[in-house]
Short mmCIF file of C-alpha atoms in Angstrom, two decimals:
data_model
loop_
_atom_site.label_atom_id
_atom_site.label_comp_id
_atom_site.label_asym_id
_atom_site.label_seq_id
_atom_site.Cartn_x
_atom_site.Cartn_y
_atom_site.Cartn_z
CA MET A 1 18.32 1.08 -20.28
CA GLN A 2 21.71 -0.15 -21.41
CA ARG A 3 23.05 0.17 -17.86
CA LEU A 4 20.20 -2.07 -16.68
CA LEU A 5 20.92 -4.72 -19.29
CA ASP A 6 24.66 -4.56 -18.62
CA SER A 7 24.09 -5.00 -14.89
CA TYR A 8 21.86 -8.02 -15.59
CA ARG A 9 24.57 -9.66 -17.69
CA ALA A 10 27.18 -8.95 -15.02
CA ILE A 11 25.31 -11.00 -12.41
CA PRO A 12 26.71 -14.56 -12.23
CA ALA A 13 24.39 -17.22 -13.65
CA SER A 14 24.45 -18.97 -10.27
CA ALA A 15 23.17 -15.86 -8.42
CA SER A 16 19.59 -14.63 -8.11
CA VAL A 17 18.76 -11.41 -9.90
CA ARG A 18 17.48 -8.56 -7.71
CA LEU A 19 17.07 -4.81 -7.83
CA ALA A 20 19.63 -2.43 -6.38
CA LYS A 21 17.55 0.36 -4.84
CA PRO A 22 18.01 2.68 -1.87
CA THR A 23 14.49 2.47 -0.41
CA SER A 24 11.78 -0.14 0.01
CA ASN A 25 8.18 -0.19 1.17
CA LEU A 26 8.33 -3.88 2.04
CA PHE A 27 8.02 -4.90 5.67
CA ARG A 28 9.11 -8.51 5.60
CA ALA A 29 12.58 -9.58 6.63
CA ARG A 30 14.84 -10.49 3.73
CA ALA A 31 18.00 -12.51 3.52
CA LYS A 32 21.15 -10.45 2.96
CA ARG A 33 22.65 -10.94 -0.48
CA ASP A 34 26.22 -10.30 -1.56
CA ALA A 35 25.64 -10.39 -5.32
CA PRO A 36 25.23 -6.98 -7.01
CA GLY A 37 21.75 -5.86 -7.98
CA LEU A 38 20.34 -4.44 -11.19
CA ASP A 39 21.26 -0.83 -11.89
CA THR A 40 17.89 0.97 -11.92
CA SER A 41 19.28 4.51 -11.94
CA GLY A 42 17.93 5.09 -15.45
CA LEU A 43 14.37 4.10 -14.57
CA VAL A 44 13.40 6.88 -12.17
CA ASN A 45 11.99 9.55 -14.46
CA VAL A 46 8.69 10.63 -15.94
CA ILE A 47 9.41 9.89 -19.60
CA GLY A 48 6.56 11.85 -21.09
CA LEU A 49 2.98 13.07 -20.67
CA ASP A 50 0.29 12.88 -23.36
CA VAL A 51 -2.26 15.36 -22.05
CA ALA A 52 -4.58 14.92 -25.03
CA ASN A 53 -4.84 11.17 -24.47
CA ARG A 54 -4.53 11.41 -20.67
CA THR A 55 -1.58 9.04 -20.37
CA ALA A 56 1.88 9.12 -18.87
CA ASP A 57 4.97 7.06 -19.68
CA VAL A 58 7.16 6.54 -16.63
CA GLY A 59 10.18 4.53 -15.62
CA GLY A 60 9.48 1.55 -13.41
CA MET A 61 11.32 3.15 -10.48
CA CYS A 62 9.61 6.53 -10.83
CA THR A 63 8.00 7.47 -7.52
CA TYR A 64 4.43 8.66 -7.27
CA GLU A 65 5.79 11.82 -5.65
CA ASP A 66 7.67 12.66 -8.84
CA LEU A 67 4.82 11.55 -11.10
CA VAL A 68 2.24 13.67 -9.27
CA ALA A 69 4.61 16.66 -9.35
CA ALA A 70 4.70 16.31 -13.15
CA THR A 71 0.97 15.79 -13.74
CA LEU A 72 -0.70 18.21 -11.31
CA PRO A 73 0.43 21.38 -13.14
CA TYR A 74 -1.62 20.10 -16.11
CA GLY A 75 -4.63 19.28 -13.92
CA PHE A 76 -4.16 15.50 -14.02
CA ALA A 77 -3.26 12.69 -11.63
CA PRO A 78 -2.91 8.90 -11.82
CA LEU A 79 -6.21 7.09 -11.34
CA VAL A 80 -4.97 5.73 -8.00
CA VAL A 81 -2.19 7.42 -6.04
CA PRO A 82 -0.93 5.13 -3.24
CA GLN A 83 -0.56 6.81 0.12
CA LEU A 84 3.23 7.09 0.46
CA LYS A 85 5.42 9.33 -1.66
CA THR A 86 8.26 6.87 -2.29
CA ILE A 87 6.07 4.06 -3.62
CA THR A 88 7.14 3.54 -7.22
CA VAL A 89 4.77 3.03 -10.12
CA GLY A 90 6.38 -0.31 -10.94
CA GLY A 91 6.20 -1.32 -7.28
CA ALA A 92 2.50 -0.48 -7.02
CA VAL A 93 1.78 -2.57 -10.11
CA SER A 94 3.91 -5.60 -9.23
CA GLY A 95 3.10 -5.42 -5.51
CA LEU A 96 -0.38 -3.84 -5.59
CA GLY A 97 -1.46 -0.47 -4.27
CA ILE A 98 -4.66 1.16 -3.10
CA GLU A 99 -6.09 4.53 -2.08
CA SER A 100 -9.34 6.40 -1.55
CA ALA A 101 -10.13 6.53 -5.29
CA SER A 102 -10.13 2.72 -5.45
CA PHE A 103 -13.88 2.43 -4.87
CA ARG A 104 -14.32 3.92 -8.37
CA ASN A 105 -10.91 3.39 -10.06
CA GLY A 106 -9.87 -0.03 -8.77
CA LEU A 107 -6.17 -0.84 -8.32
CA PRO A 108 -3.10 0.72 -10.00
CA HIS A 109 -2.44 -2.19 -12.36
CA GLU A 110 -5.88 -1.75 -13.95
CA SER A 111 -4.85 1.63 -15.37
CA VAL A 112 -1.72 0.23 -17.06
CA LEU A 113 -2.01 0.20 -20.86
CA GLU A 114 1.35 -1.40 -21.60
CA MET A 115 4.69 -2.13 -19.95
CA ASP A 116 8.24 -2.92 -20.93
CA VAL A 117 9.36 -5.82 -18.75
CA LEU A 118 12.85 -7.21 -18.21
CA THR A 119 12.18 -10.92 -17.72
CA GLY A 120 14.22 -13.43 -15.78
CA ALA A 121 15.50 -14.72 -19.12
CA GLY A 122 17.08 -11.31 -19.77
CA GLU A 123 14.62 -10.35 -22.51
CA LEU A 124 13.06 -6.90 -22.69
CA LEU A 125 9.44 -7.39 -23.75
CA THR A 126 6.61 -4.96 -24.33
CA VAL A 127 3.51 -6.49 -22.75
CA SER A 128 -0.14 -5.45 -22.82
CA ARG A 129 -3.63 -6.92 -22.89
CA ASP A 130 -2.93 -8.29 -26.39
CA ARG A 131 0.87 -8.80 -26.34
CA HIS A 132 2.29 -11.44 -23.98
CA ALA A 133 -1.05 -11.18 -22.22
CA ASP A 134 -0.23 -14.03 -19.85
CA LEU A 135 2.70 -12.05 -18.40
CA PHE A 136 0.72 -8.80 -18.40
CA ARG A 137 -2.11 -10.30 -16.34
CA SER A 138 0.15 -12.26 -14.00
CA PHE A 139 2.47 -9.34 -13.29
CA PRO A 140 0.33 -7.76 -10.52
CA ASN A 141 1.25 -9.31 -7.16
CA SER A 142 4.32 -11.03 -8.60
CA TYR A 143 6.73 -8.80 -6.62
CA GLY A 144 9.50 -8.92 -9.19
CA THR A 145 9.54 -12.71 -9.47
CA LEU A 146 8.36 -12.70 -13.11
CA GLY A 147 10.32 -9.65 -14.23
CA TYR A 148 10.83 -5.95 -13.61
CA SER A 149 8.90 -3.17 -15.29
CA THR A 150 11.25 -0.68 -16.94
CA ARG A 151 8.56 1.51 -18.54
CA LEU A 152 4.84 1.77 -17.94
CA ARG A 153 2.18 3.66 -19.85
CA ILE A 154 -0.68 4.48 -17.48
CA GLU A 155 -3.99 6.31 -17.69
CA LEU A 156 -4.50 9.69 -16.02
CA GLU A 157 -7.65 11.49 -14.93
CA ALA A 158 -8.52 15.17 -14.64
CA VAL A 159 -8.52 16.54 -11.08
CA LYS A 160 -9.56 19.85 -9.53
CA PRO A 161 -7.28 22.01 -7.39
CA PHE A 162 -9.05 21.49 -4.05
CA VAL A 163 -10.70 18.68 -2.11
CA ALA A 164 -13.55 19.39 0.31
CA LEU A 165 -13.52 16.85 3.13
CA ARG A 166 -16.46 15.54 5.14
CA HIS A 167 -15.58 13.41 8.16
CA ILE A 168 -18.70 11.52 9.29
CA ARG A 169 -18.66 10.01 12.78
CA PHE A 170 -20.36 6.70 13.59
CA ASP A 171 -20.95 5.14 16.98
CA ALA A 172 -21.77 1.72 15.49
CA LEU A 173 -19.84 -0.15 12.80
CA ASP A 174 -23.03 -1.40 11.13
CA ASP A 175 -24.00 2.21 10.39
CA LEU A 176 -20.58 3.01 8.94
CA ILE A 177 -20.62 -0.05 6.67
CA ALA A 178 -24.17 0.62 5.49
CA THR A 179 -23.28 4.23 4.65
CA MET A 180 -20.13 3.13 2.84
CA ASP A 181 -22.21 0.69 0.79
CA ARG A 182 -24.72 3.39 -0.19
CA ILE A 183 -21.98 5.82 -1.24
CA ILE A 184 -20.34 3.19 -3.43
CA ASP A 185 -23.67 2.12 -4.92
CA THR A 186 -24.87 5.65 -5.72
CA GLY A 187 -21.53 7.42 -6.17
CA GLY A 188 -22.55 10.18 -3.80
CA PHE A 189 -23.68 11.37 -0.37
CA ASP A 190 -26.57 13.76 0.25
CA GLY A 191 -26.88 14.26 -3.48
CA VAL A 192 -23.23 15.29 -3.98
CA ALA A 193 -20.80 13.14 -5.98
CA VAL A 194 -17.99 11.64 -3.89
CA ASP A 195 -14.54 11.39 -5.49
CA TYR A 196 -12.57 9.83 -2.62
CA LEU A 197 -13.63 7.51 0.18
CA ASP A 198 -11.76 5.92 3.09
CA GLY A 199 -12.22 5.62 6.83
CA VAL A 200 -10.62 5.20 10.23
CA VAL A 201 -11.83 3.00 13.09
CA PHE A 202 -10.50 4.05 16.49
CA SER A 203 -12.73 1.57 18.30
CA PRO A 204 -16.04 -0.22 17.63
CA ALA A 205 -17.76 2.78 19.25
CA GLU A 206 -15.82 5.48 17.35
CA SER A 207 -15.32 5.28 13.61
CA TYR A 208 -15.30 7.71 10.69
CA LEU A 209 -15.86 7.79 6.96
CA CYS A 210 -13.77 10.42 5.20
CA LEU A 211 -15.37 11.72 2.01
CA GLY A 212 -13.43 13.80 -0.50
CA ILE A 213 -15.19 16.00 -3.06
CA GLU A 214 -13.08 17.75 -5.69
CA THR A 215 -13.82 21.43 -6.18
CA ASP A 216 -12.61 24.47 -8.11
CA THR A 217 -13.85 26.86 -5.44
CA PRO A 218 -10.95 28.69 -3.80
CA GLY A 219 -10.81 29.23 -0.07
CA ALA A 220 -8.89 28.58 3.12
CA VAL A 221 -7.19 25.18 3.38
CA SER A 222 -5.71 23.23 6.26
CA ASP A 223 -2.05 22.27 6.58
CA TYR A 224 -1.08 18.96 8.20
CA THR A 225 2.59 19.08 7.29
CA GLY A 226 3.40 21.25 10.31
CA GLN A 227 2.24 20.97 13.91
CA ARG A 228 -1.23 19.58 13.21
CA VAL A 229 -1.69 15.82 12.67
CA TYR A 230 -4.15 14.77 9.98
CA TYR A 231 -5.67 11.65 11.52
CA ARG A 232 -6.33 13.49 14.78
CA SER A 233 -8.20 16.16 12.82
CA ILE A 234 -10.72 13.53 11.76
CA GLN A 235 -11.96 12.95 15.31
CA HIS A 236 -14.89 14.91 16.67
CA GLY A 237 -17.87 14.46 18.96
CA HIS A 238 -20.76 13.73 16.60
CA GLY A 239 -22.20 14.33 13.15
CA ILE A 240 -20.06 15.71 10.31
CA LYS A 241 -16.87 17.75 10.43
CA ASP A 242 -15.83 19.66 7.28
CA ASP A 243 -12.31 20.47 6.14
CA ARG A 244 -10.46 21.46 2.94
CA LEU A 245 -7.09 20.64 1.41
CA THR A 246 -5.34 21.36 -1.85
CA ILE A 247 -5.39 18.33 -4.15
CA HIS A 248 -1.62 17.99 -3.61
CA ASP A 249 -1.95 17.91 0.17
CA TYR A 250 -4.93 15.59 -0.03
CA LEU A 251 -3.00 13.03 -2.07
CA TRP A 252 -0.16 13.10 0.49
CA ARG A 253 -2.26 13.62 3.64
CA TRP A 254 -1.13 10.28 5.10
CA ASP A 255 2.56 10.58 4.25
CA THR A 256 3.58 13.26 6.78
CA ASP A 257 2.88 10.97 9.73
CA TRP A 258 2.96 7.63 7.90
CA PHE A 259 -0.75 7.42 8.72
CA TRP A 260 -0.31 7.42 12.54
CA CYS A 261 2.89 5.38 12.79
CA SER A 262 5.06 8.46 13.45
CA ARG A 263 3.82 8.37 17.04
CA ALA A 264 6.15 5.40 17.62
CA PHE A 265 9.06 7.82 17.16
CA GLY A 266 7.54 10.54 19.34
CA ALA A 267 6.99 12.75 16.30
CA GLN A 268 3.43 13.58 17.35
CA HIS A 269 4.41 14.93 20.77
CA PRO A 270 4.12 18.74 20.54
CA LEU A 271 7.59 19.43 21.94
CA VAL A 272 9.27 16.81 19.76
CA ARG A 273 7.30 17.87 16.71
CA ARG A 274 8.43 21.48 16.97
CA ALA A 275 12.06 20.34 17.02
CA TRP A 276 11.61 17.69 14.30
CA PRO A 277 12.64 19.22 10.93
CA ARG A 278 9.72 19.39 8.53
CA ARG A 279 11.75 17.75 5.75
CA TYR A 280 12.06 14.64 7.94
CA ARG A 281 8.32 14.39 8.61
CA ARG A 282 7.67 11.90 5.84
CA SER A 283 7.27 8.17 5.45
CA SER A 284 10.64 7.64 3.74
CA PHE A 285 12.50 8.97 6.78
CA TYR A 286 10.47 6.91 9.25
CA SER A 287 11.16 3.79 7.18
CA LYS A 288 14.89 4.53 7.40
CA LEU A 289 14.56 4.70 11.18
CA ILE A 290 12.84 1.31 11.12
CA GLY A 291 15.71 -0.03 9.01
CA TYR A 292 18.31 1.24 11.47
CA ASP A 293 16.33 -0.26 14.33
CA ARG A 294 16.23 -3.67 12.65
CA ARG A 295 19.94 -3.52 11.91
CA PHE A 296 21.11 -2.38 15.34
CA ALA A 297 18.17 -3.49 17.59
CA ILE A 298 17.97 0.05 18.99
CA ALA A 299 14.45 -0.25 20.40
CA ASP A 300 15.23 -3.55 22.12
CA ARG A 301 18.35 -2.10 23.73
CA ILE A 302 16.50 0.96 24.98
CA GLU A 303 13.63 -1.13 26.26
CA LYS A 304 15.92 -3.50 28.16
CA ARG A 305 17.41 -0.52 30.01
CA SER A 306 14.11 1.20 30.70
CA VAL A 307 13.12 1.41 34.36
CA LEU A 308 9.49 1.67 33.20
CA ARG A 309 9.50 -1.67 31.40
CA PRO A 310 8.33 -4.57 33.58
CA LYS A 311 11.03 -7.18 33.83
CA THR A 312 8.49 -9.81 32.84
CA ALA A 313 7.22 -7.93 29.76
CA PRO A 314 6.99 -10.35 26.80
CA PRO A 315 8.76 -9.81 23.48
CA ARG A 316 6.78 -8.18 20.69
CA GLU A 317 5.48 -9.54 17.40
CA ARG A 318 5.29 -7.17 14.44
CA VAL A 319 1.80 -7.04 12.92
CA VAL A 320 2.02 -4.85 9.82
CA GLN A 321 -0.65 -5.93 7.35
CA ASP A 322 -3.22 -4.86 4.78
CA ILE A 323 -6.02 -7.33 4.17
CA GLU A 324 -9.12 -7.31 1.98
CA VAL A 325 -12.45 -8.91 2.76
CA PRO A 326 -15.80 -8.57 0.98
CA LEU A 327 -17.85 -5.65 2.27
CA GLY A 328 -20.43 -8.07 3.66
CA ARG A 329 -17.76 -9.69 5.89
CA CYS A 330 -16.13 -6.45 7.02
CA ARG A 331 -18.10 -6.16 10.27
CA GLU A 332 -17.32 -9.77 11.15
CA PHE A 333 -13.61 -9.23 10.65
CA LEU A 334 -13.55 -5.98 12.63
CA ASP A 335 -15.43 -7.55 15.55
CA TRP A 336 -12.96 -10.42 15.59
CA PHE A 337 -9.96 -8.12 15.19
CA PHE A 338 -10.79 -5.79 18.06
CA GLU A 339 -11.45 -8.79 20.30
CA HIS A 340 -8.19 -10.58 19.49
CA VAL A 341 -5.63 -7.98 18.32
CA PRO A 342 -4.73 -5.01 20.55
CA ILE A 343 -4.05 -2.50 17.75
CA GLU A 344 -5.82 0.79 17.08
CA PRO A 345 -6.69 2.66 14.97
CA VAL A 346 -7.18 0.77 11.72
CA TRP A 347 -7.64 2.13 8.21
CA LEU A 348 -10.55 1.23 5.91
CA CYS A 349 -10.42 1.66 2.14
CA PRO A 350 -13.19 0.25 -0.10
CA LEU A 351 -12.36 -0.98 -3.59
CA ARG A 352 -14.01 -2.47 -6.65
CA LEU A 353 -12.29 -3.69 -9.78
CA ARG A 354 -12.88 -1.35 -12.71
CA THR A 355 -13.63 -4.15 -15.16
CA ASP A 356 -14.28 -7.89 -15.22
CA GLU A 357 -10.66 -8.69 -16.18
CA ASN A 358 -8.91 -11.63 -14.57
CA TRP A 359 -5.76 -10.97 -12.51
CA PRO A 360 -4.79 -14.49 -11.44
CA LEU A 361 -2.15 -13.78 -8.79
CA TYR A 362 -4.58 -11.70 -6.73
CA PRO A 363 -8.02 -12.94 -7.75
CA MET A 364 -10.99 -10.76 -6.85
CA ARG A 365 -14.54 -11.07 -8.06
CA PRO A 366 -15.73 -8.37 -10.49
CA ASN A 367 -18.73 -6.28 -9.47
CA ARG A 368 -18.07 -7.00 -5.82
CA THR A 369 -17.05 -4.45 -3.18
CA TYR A 370 -14.12 -5.29 -0.94
CA VAL A 371 -12.73 -3.37 2.02
CA ASN A 372 -9.02 -3.04 2.59
CA ILE A 373 -8.26 -2.98 6.32
CA GLY A 374 -4.81 -1.77 7.30
CA PHE A 375 -3.18 -2.15 10.73
CA TRP A 376 0.44 -1.47 11.48
CA SER A 377 1.92 -1.99 14.93
CA SER A 378 3.09 -4.79 17.23
CA VAL A 379 1.51 -7.03 19.85
CA PRO A 380 2.86 -9.25 22.64
CA ALA A 381 4.48 -12.28 21.05
CA GLY A 382 2.69 -15.62 21.36
CA ALA A 383 4.04 -19.08 22.01
CA THR A 384 4.98 -19.62 18.36
CA GLU A 385 6.60 -17.36 15.78
CA GLY A 386 4.04 -15.15 14.08
CA ALA A 387 1.17 -16.37 16.25
CA THR A 388 -1.05 -13.32 15.73
CA ASN A 389 -0.20 -13.00 12.04
CA ARG A 390 -1.15 -16.65 11.55
CA LEU A 391 -4.50 -16.09 13.27
CA ILE A 392 -5.18 -13.12 11.02
CA GLU A 393 -4.32 -15.13 7.89
CA ALA A 394 -6.70 -17.90 8.90
CA LYS A 395 -9.52 -15.47 9.67
CA VAL A 396 -9.10 -13.57 6.41
CA SER A 397 -9.14 -16.79 4.38
CA ALA A 398 -12.26 -17.97 6.23
CA LEU A 399 -13.97 -14.72 5.19
CA ASP A 400 -13.11 -15.18 1.49
CA GLY A 401 -10.43 -12.52 1.62
CA HIS A 402 -6.77 -11.97 0.81
CA LYS A 403 -3.87 -10.11 2.29
CA SER A 404 -1.08 -8.18 0.60
CA LEU A 405 2.35 -9.81 0.55
CA TYR A 406 4.51 -6.81 1.43
CA SER A 407 4.91 -8.00 5.03
CA ASP A 408 5.39 -11.23 6.99
CA SER A 409 3.43 -14.25 5.74
CA TYR A 410 3.14 -17.77 7.14
CA TYR A 411 1.05 -19.75 4.62
CA THR A 412 1.78 -23.35 3.74
CA PRO A 413 2.63 -23.94 0.05
CA ALA A 414 -0.84 -25.41 -0.55
CA GLU A 415 -2.59 -22.44 1.09
CA PHE A 416 -0.44 -20.03 -0.86
CA ASP A 417 -1.18 -21.77 -4.17
CA GLU A 418 -4.91 -21.54 -3.57
CA LEU A 419 -4.79 -17.85 -2.76
CA TYR A 420 -2.16 -16.49 -5.14
CA GLY A 421 -2.36 -18.09 -8.53
CA GLY A 422 -0.71 -21.47 -8.00
CA GLU A 423 -0.35 -23.31 -11.28
CA THR A 424 -0.99 -20.19 -13.40
CA TYR A 425 2.00 -18.54 -11.75
CA ARG A 426 4.22 -21.56 -12.36
CA GLN A 427 3.27 -21.72 -16.05
CA VAL A 428 4.13 -18.05 -16.58
CA LYS A 429 7.31 -18.48 -14.54
CA ARG A 430 8.45 -21.37 -16.74
CA THR A 431 7.80 -19.31 -19.87
CA TYR A 432 9.53 -16.07 -18.91
CA ASP A 433 12.08 -17.21 -16.30
CA PRO A 434 12.93 -20.78 -17.36
CA ASP A 435 16.23 -20.86 -15.47
CA SER A 436 14.76 -19.37 -12.27
CA ARG A 437 17.09 -16.37 -12.26
CA LEU A 438 14.46 -14.52 -10.23
CA LEU A 439 13.22 -15.69 -6.86
CA ASP A 440 10.07 -17.80 -6.58
CA LEU A 441 7.08 -15.89 -5.18
CA TYR A 442 6.55 -18.27 -2.26
CA ASP A 443 10.23 -18.20 -1.42
CA LYS A 444 10.22 -14.40 -1.47
CA ALA A 445 6.95 -13.76 0.34
CA VAL A 446 6.93 -16.54 2.93
CA ARG A 447 10.42 -18.04 3.21
CA ARG A 448 11.93 -14.52 3.06
CA ARG A 449 14.74 -15.47 0.75
#
């Protein structure tokens, strides 16, 4: 902790404070900065587990991979484990996170009991629902612009060693959405309690709900860390396809192939996959490749020299987004999306807030089901910068939804204020970062500073 405070004090008063970290799960361009960042090397560990009270204390830069490795031997896991191994607990709380337990456990910040936060003013404060409550409630979706979590105490839940999977195929989106609604309302399917719920839409005529049921029953399990690809295992002709994974492999089922994004690197081709070292089949390695590509424009250079690329082929626009719309508007968004955006497949993940608490920087109505829809690819560029992303933003807002701010955004200041806390954010910012040592949220998320 002292190294962190010393590194804060070493940053010139005229420079913005930022984290110094080797990896990031953000997908928006950021301005290069010469000033040193905060030394977070002391914030990466699991500090302690309280099995009796089902809580864990972790450093803000502790990854979920490390946290899960510490909790599973005791039969526990965080209430929500985001899909990628290198997502940090502090990052999931300040930048939001979601997974297939979110239909019953909400979002990661709801399971936080208290945090130590280094504010922009250089103070280290312990915050909770009854201590500095304004900062505690405004921290989710603040992306480090109100402070950085150095320690978090979070709730855990008991888990069983295996997950039985049921992949249900639908030929019509209305049927998928209706079934999703019934599972969330009743907590089960065919009389069996459902612990995890997400889905994949390959097209309006081919979609799947993926149900996970925890079990103690031993038996054969599948392995999707080798030659087999998890999302392809979901597909089948009709009805229900059953599968089984260990709880560990279930929690990280999407990481091996970064959902399906590893196909962009050829990692799903059988010949390439056999030669691709297993230790490099993980999201953190693919994100490094993306970073190298951005830095050196590798893909653009290859494409320009390709004899297969039409000379008139347009440039590409990156469309890497997660949005949330109310369940009742999900079909409308998907119909619009598949008509206007040439990306497939897309991920579905239902969520409901656990309580009626107010989280002003990402407001959602209590007792209402939302569906997170994730799509991560590129499309032909339009006449203006971010043309497709702008269309998506407008459609999501029209459907009473939001989108996460980890990727490119194009909102006007007024639109951003309405969606992401506006005056509440500014009041908290003035209190805990009066000299604006940290970036402003709009500047960071939209202006990419």
